[in-house]
Short mmCIF file of C-alpha atoms in Angstrom, two decimals:
data_model
loop_
_atom_site.label_atom_id
_atom_site.label_comp_id
_atom_site.label_asym_id
_atom_site.label_seq_id
_atom_site.Cartn_x
_atom_site.Cartn_y
_atom_site.Cartn_z
CA MET A 1 3.24 -5.78 0.63
CA PRO A 2 5.42 -2.82 1.49
CA ASP A 3 8.89 -2.94 2.99
CA ASP A 4 9.20 -2.53 6.74
CA ALA A 5 12.55 -0.80 6.54
CA SER A 6 13.62 2.83 6.33
CA PRO A 7 11.62 5.51 4.48
CA LEU A 8 11.57 4.98 0.75
CA PRO A 9 12.56 7.37 -2.03
CA PRO A 10 9.93 8.96 -4.25
CA LEU A 11 8.31 6.79 -6.86
CA PRO A 12 9.75 7.18 -10.35
CA ASP A 13 6.39 7.80 -11.97
CA ALA A 14 2.65 7.56 -11.53
CA ALA A 15 0.00 6.66 -14.05
CA PRO A 16 -3.40 8.34 -14.33
CA GLY A 17 -5.82 7.31 -11.59
CA GLY A 18 -3.20 6.97 -8.89
CA ILE A 19 -1.58 3.78 -10.15
CA LEU A 20 2.10 3.73 -9.14
CA LEU A 21 4.73 2.56 -11.62
CA THR A 22 7.66 0.74 -10.03
CA PRO A 23 11.20 0.47 -11.44
CA ASP A 24 10.71 -3.03 -12.88
CA GLY A 25 7.78 -1.79 -14.97
CA SER A 26 5.09 -3.38 -12.82
CA ARG A 27 2.38 -1.42 -11.04
CA THR A 28 1.06 -1.03 -7.54
CA ALA A 29 -1.15 1.56 -5.81
CA HIS A 30 -1.45 3.44 -2.53
CA ASN A 31 -3.74 2.05 0.14
CA ALA A 32 -5.39 4.88 2.07
CA ARG A 33 -6.49 2.65 4.95
CA PHE A 34 -2.94 1.65 5.89
CA GLY A 35 -1.09 4.63 4.41
CA GLU A 36 1.26 2.46 2.35
CA ALA A 37 1.59 1.13 -1.15
CA TYR A 38 0.17 -2.36 -1.70
CA GLY A 39 3.40 -3.67 -3.19
CA SER A 40 7.08 -2.85 -3.06
CA ARG A 41 7.83 0.61 -4.46
CA HIS A 42 11.18 -0.80 -5.63
CA GLY A 43 9.56 -3.39 -7.92
CA ALA A 44 6.20 -5.04 -7.16
CA ALA A 45 6.65 -7.92 -9.61
CA ALA A 46 10.27 -8.47 -8.58
CA GLN A 47 9.24 -8.80 -4.94
CA ALA A 48 6.42 -11.18 -5.84
CA ARG A 49 8.78 -13.50 -7.64
CA HIS A 50 11.81 -13.28 -5.33
CA VAL A 51 10.15 -13.28 -1.90
CA PHE A 52 7.07 -15.37 -2.47
CA LEU A 53 7.26 -17.52 -5.61
CA GLU A 54 10.94 -18.42 -5.39
CA GLY A 55 11.31 -17.90 -1.66
CA THR A 56 8.82 -20.68 -0.95
CA GLY A 57 10.01 -22.95 -3.76
CA THR A 58 6.62 -22.73 -5.43
CA HIS A 59 8.37 -22.26 -8.78
CA LEU A 60 9.69 -25.82 -8.43
CA HIS A 61 6.70 -27.58 -6.89
CA PRO A 62 4.89 -30.10 -9.14
CA ALA A 63 1.40 -29.16 -7.85
CA PRO A 64 1.58 -26.13 -5.56
CA ARG A 65 -1.10 -25.28 -2.99
CA VAL A 66 -0.64 -21.68 -1.95
CA LEU A 67 -2.29 -19.86 0.95
CA GLU A 68 -1.91 -16.07 0.96
CA VAL A 69 -2.50 -13.64 3.80
CA GLY A 70 -3.23 -10.33 2.07
CA PHE A 71 -4.35 -10.74 -1.58
CA GLY A 72 -4.02 -7.02 -2.16
CA LEU A 73 -4.00 -6.24 -5.89
CA GLY A 74 -3.21 -9.81 -6.94
CA VAL A 75 0.43 -9.29 -7.90
CA ASN A 76 1.63 -12.41 -6.05
CA PHE A 77 -1.27 -14.41 -7.44
CA ARG A 78 -0.58 -13.40 -11.03
CA ALA A 79 3.14 -14.17 -10.67
CA THR A 80 2.28 -17.64 -9.34
CA VAL A 81 -0.30 -18.24 -12.08
CA ALA A 82 2.15 -17.22 -14.78
CA ASP A 83 4.80 -19.60 -13.44
CA ALA A 84 2.37 -22.51 -13.11
CA ALA A 85 1.12 -21.95 -16.65
CA ALA A 86 4.64 -21.78 -18.05
CA ARG A 87 5.51 -25.09 -16.36
CA GLY A 88 2.18 -26.77 -17.18
CA VAL A 89 1.38 -27.65 -13.56
CA ALA A 90 -1.90 -27.41 -11.67
CA LEU A 91 -2.22 -24.67 -9.02
CA ALA A 92 -4.58 -24.37 -6.06
CA TYR A 93 -4.60 -20.92 -4.46
CA HIS A 94 -6.50 -19.71 -1.38
CA ALA A 95 -6.18 -16.07 -0.34
CA PHE A 96 -7.64 -14.08 2.54
CA GLU A 97 -8.45 -10.41 2.08
CA PHE A 98 -10.19 -8.16 4.62
CA ASP A 99 -10.43 -4.99 2.54
CA PRO A 100 -10.83 -5.87 -1.16
CA ALA A 101 -9.97 -3.16 -3.64
CA PRO A 102 -12.44 -2.28 -6.40
CA ARG A 103 -12.40 -4.47 -9.50
CA ALA A 104 -11.23 -1.62 -11.75
CA LEU A 105 -8.11 -1.09 -9.64
CA LEU A 106 -7.10 -4.75 -9.87
CA ARG A 107 -7.70 -4.67 -13.62
CA GLU A 108 -5.63 -1.51 -14.16
CA VAL A 109 -2.71 -2.65 -11.98
CA GLY A 110 -2.62 -6.01 -13.75
CA SER A 111 -3.02 -4.70 -17.29
CA GLY A 112 -0.17 -5.94 -19.45
CA GLY A 113 1.56 -7.62 -16.47
CA GLN A 114 2.53 -11.21 -15.95
CA GLY A 115 -0.42 -13.55 -15.57
CA ALA A 116 -2.95 -10.95 -16.72
CA GLU A 117 -3.61 -12.84 -19.93
CA HIS A 118 -4.44 -16.09 -18.12
CA PRO A 119 -8.14 -17.04 -18.23
CA VAL A 120 -8.29 -17.48 -14.46
CA TRP A 121 -7.41 -13.79 -13.95
CA GLU A 122 -10.28 -12.71 -16.17
CA ALA A 123 -12.61 -15.17 -14.42
CA LEU A 124 -11.56 -13.82 -11.05
CA LEU A 125 -12.07 -10.21 -12.12
CA ALA A 126 -15.54 -11.09 -13.42
CA ALA A 127 -16.48 -12.48 -9.99
CA TRP A 128 -14.74 -9.71 -8.02
CA PRO A 129 -16.91 -7.10 -6.22
CA GLU A 130 -17.15 -4.10 -8.51
CA SER A 131 -16.78 -1.48 -5.76
CA GLY A 132 -14.91 -3.46 -3.15
CA LEU A 133 -16.55 -4.41 0.14
CA GLY A 134 -16.98 -2.84 3.56
CA PRO A 135 -16.72 -4.64 6.91
CA GLN A 136 -20.51 -4.86 7.02
CA ASP A 137 -20.44 -7.04 3.87
CA LEU A 138 -18.04 -9.66 5.28
CA PRO A 139 -17.53 -12.56 5.20
CA GLN A 140 -17.91 -13.50 1.58
CA GLU A 141 -16.03 -15.87 -0.72
CA ILE A 142 -15.49 -16.30 -4.43
CA GLN A 143 -14.19 -19.39 -6.19
CA VAL A 144 -13.19 -19.74 -9.81
CA GLN A 145 -11.37 -22.33 -11.92
CA ALA A 146 -9.81 -21.90 -15.33
CA GLY A 147 -6.73 -23.08 -17.21
CA GLY A 148 -5.56 -25.53 -14.58
CA VAL A 149 -5.85 -23.01 -11.73
CA SER A 150 -8.34 -23.13 -8.88
CA VAL A 151 -8.54 -19.98 -6.74
CA THR A 152 -10.59 -19.14 -3.67
CA VAL A 153 -10.55 -15.63 -2.21
CA THR A 154 -12.15 -15.36 1.22
CA PHE A 155 -13.20 -11.83 2.15
CA ALA A 156 -12.98 -12.05 5.92
CA ASP A 157 -10.85 -11.08 8.88
CA VAL A 158 -8.07 -13.64 8.69
CA LEU A 159 -7.44 -13.15 12.43
CA THR A 160 -10.67 -15.00 13.22
CA ALA A 161 -11.61 -16.81 9.99
CA PRO A 162 -11.38 -20.62 9.82
CA LEU A 163 -8.10 -21.65 8.21
CA PRO A 164 -7.25 -24.91 6.42
CA ASP A 165 -5.18 -27.29 8.48
CA ALA A 166 -1.85 -28.64 7.15
CA TRP A 167 -2.91 -27.87 3.56
CA ALA A 168 -0.47 -25.39 2.02
CA SER A 169 2.76 -26.23 0.27
CA ALA A 170 3.48 -22.48 0.45
CA LEU A 171 2.29 -19.64 2.65
CA TYR A 172 2.65 -16.07 1.45
CA LEU A 173 2.60 -13.86 4.56
CA ASP A 174 2.06 -10.51 2.87
CA GLY A 175 0.19 -8.19 5.19
CA PHE A 176 0.98 -4.50 5.37
CA SER A 177 4.10 -3.67 7.37
CA PRO A 178 4.29 -4.56 11.08
CA SER A 179 4.17 -0.88 12.01
CA ARG A 180 0.90 -0.37 10.07
CA ASN A 181 -0.76 -3.78 10.35
CA PRO A 182 0.68 -5.30 13.55
CA GLU A 183 -2.16 -7.79 14.04
CA VAL A 184 -0.91 -10.23 11.38
CA TRP A 185 2.62 -10.29 12.75
CA THR A 186 1.90 -11.27 16.37
CA PRO A 187 3.23 -14.57 17.78
CA GLU A 188 -0.36 -15.70 18.33
CA PHE A 189 -1.45 -15.17 14.74
CA VAL A 190 1.81 -16.44 13.25
CA ALA A 191 1.44 -19.66 15.26
CA ARG A 192 -2.10 -20.11 13.98
CA VAL A 193 -1.30 -19.42 10.35
CA ALA A 194 1.78 -21.66 10.49
CA GLY A 195 -0.63 -24.53 11.12
CA THR A 196 -1.90 -24.18 7.54
CA LEU A 197 1.43 -25.48 6.22
CA ALA A 198 1.68 -29.12 5.26
CA PRO A 199 4.85 -30.91 6.46
CA GLY A 200 7.68 -29.55 4.35
CA GLY A 201 5.66 -26.45 3.50
CA VAL A 202 7.43 -23.10 3.32
CA LEU A 203 6.39 -19.65 4.46
CA GLY A 204 7.76 -16.59 2.66
CA THR A 205 7.59 -12.99 3.82
CA TYR A 206 9.24 -9.71 2.83
CA SER A 207 9.69 -8.75 6.50
CA ALA A 208 13.01 -9.46 8.19
CA ALA A 209 12.09 -7.76 11.48
CA GLY A 210 13.50 -9.46 14.56
CA HIS A 211 10.13 -9.91 16.23
CA VAL A 212 8.75 -11.54 13.07
CA ARG A 213 11.67 -13.97 12.96
CA ARG A 214 11.17 -14.81 16.64
CA ALA A 215 7.43 -15.36 16.12
CA LEU A 216 8.14 -17.77 13.28
CA GLU A 217 10.65 -19.68 15.40
CA ALA A 218 8.21 -19.80 18.31
CA ALA A 219 5.65 -21.34 15.94
CA GLY A 220 8.02 -24.26 15.43
CA LEU A 221 9.29 -23.26 12.00
CA ARG A 222 12.90 -23.39 10.87
CA VAL A 223 13.69 -19.83 9.85
CA GLU A 224 16.24 -18.78 7.24
CA ARG A 225 17.36 -15.31 6.21
CA ARG A 226 17.58 -14.66 2.49
CA PRO A 227 18.79 -11.70 0.43
CA GLY A 228 15.92 -9.30 0.01
CA ALA A 229 14.19 -8.16 -3.13
CA PRO A 230 15.26 -4.77 -4.59
CA GLY A 231 15.20 -2.16 -1.85
CA LYS A 232 15.49 -4.67 1.02
CA ARG A 233 18.63 -6.17 2.52
CA GLU A 234 16.96 -9.35 3.76
CA CYS A 235 13.71 -11.31 3.77
CA LEU A 236 12.65 -14.50 5.53
CA ARG A 237 11.62 -18.02 4.65
CA ALA A 238 10.43 -20.51 7.24
CA VAL A 239 9.95 -24.27 6.84
CA ARG A 240 7.56 -26.59 8.64
CA GLU A 241 9.59 -29.74 9.10
CA GLY A 242 7.89 -33.05 9.58
#
């Protein structure tokens, strides 16, 4: 999701329909609810790979189990699928999304991008709500399997939804920025979501804010600063030791 740093420069280009083209050639879009772009304006695909896929070590795991807070437009999911397919490993993916975007937006953002050719992406799009969902329609859940990938997307408020216990080898904490979406960055929620990590599991997030780092430490995780993706000086990874 977007950077939580200083104001960003104008986007280099925009495609028809409001799709935003980022410098690495990948796409994102503006979210009216939160007033931010879904992905990094400096390179949505670059952030997905650097912060989440590589930051959690998922690109090295022999059978990754990924839990994502904030599915958004599926950029992190597609990056993870593409990597798993290239390595020939099985992938289990469980994402939580409170405000799903319409199917056509996911399809347009993903078109031609990494992972978009994988059969699980097409299967997920086929099951995705055509016009998105409103709060009155929640909770709902879709599950699809294809090409060695199993994905569950739970449309629910992750703040109160049941979460798997000690399941994830990787946790992608990718809500909108703390200034726009503070609920998913509180010590209380961070402590609860940290419990989804299996021993040795790793959380990755684009945020390097001090209060986020302190919340991760208070949850009992070992926190490390890493160089950030393009446009960010730092990001964080946090390990559940055990």
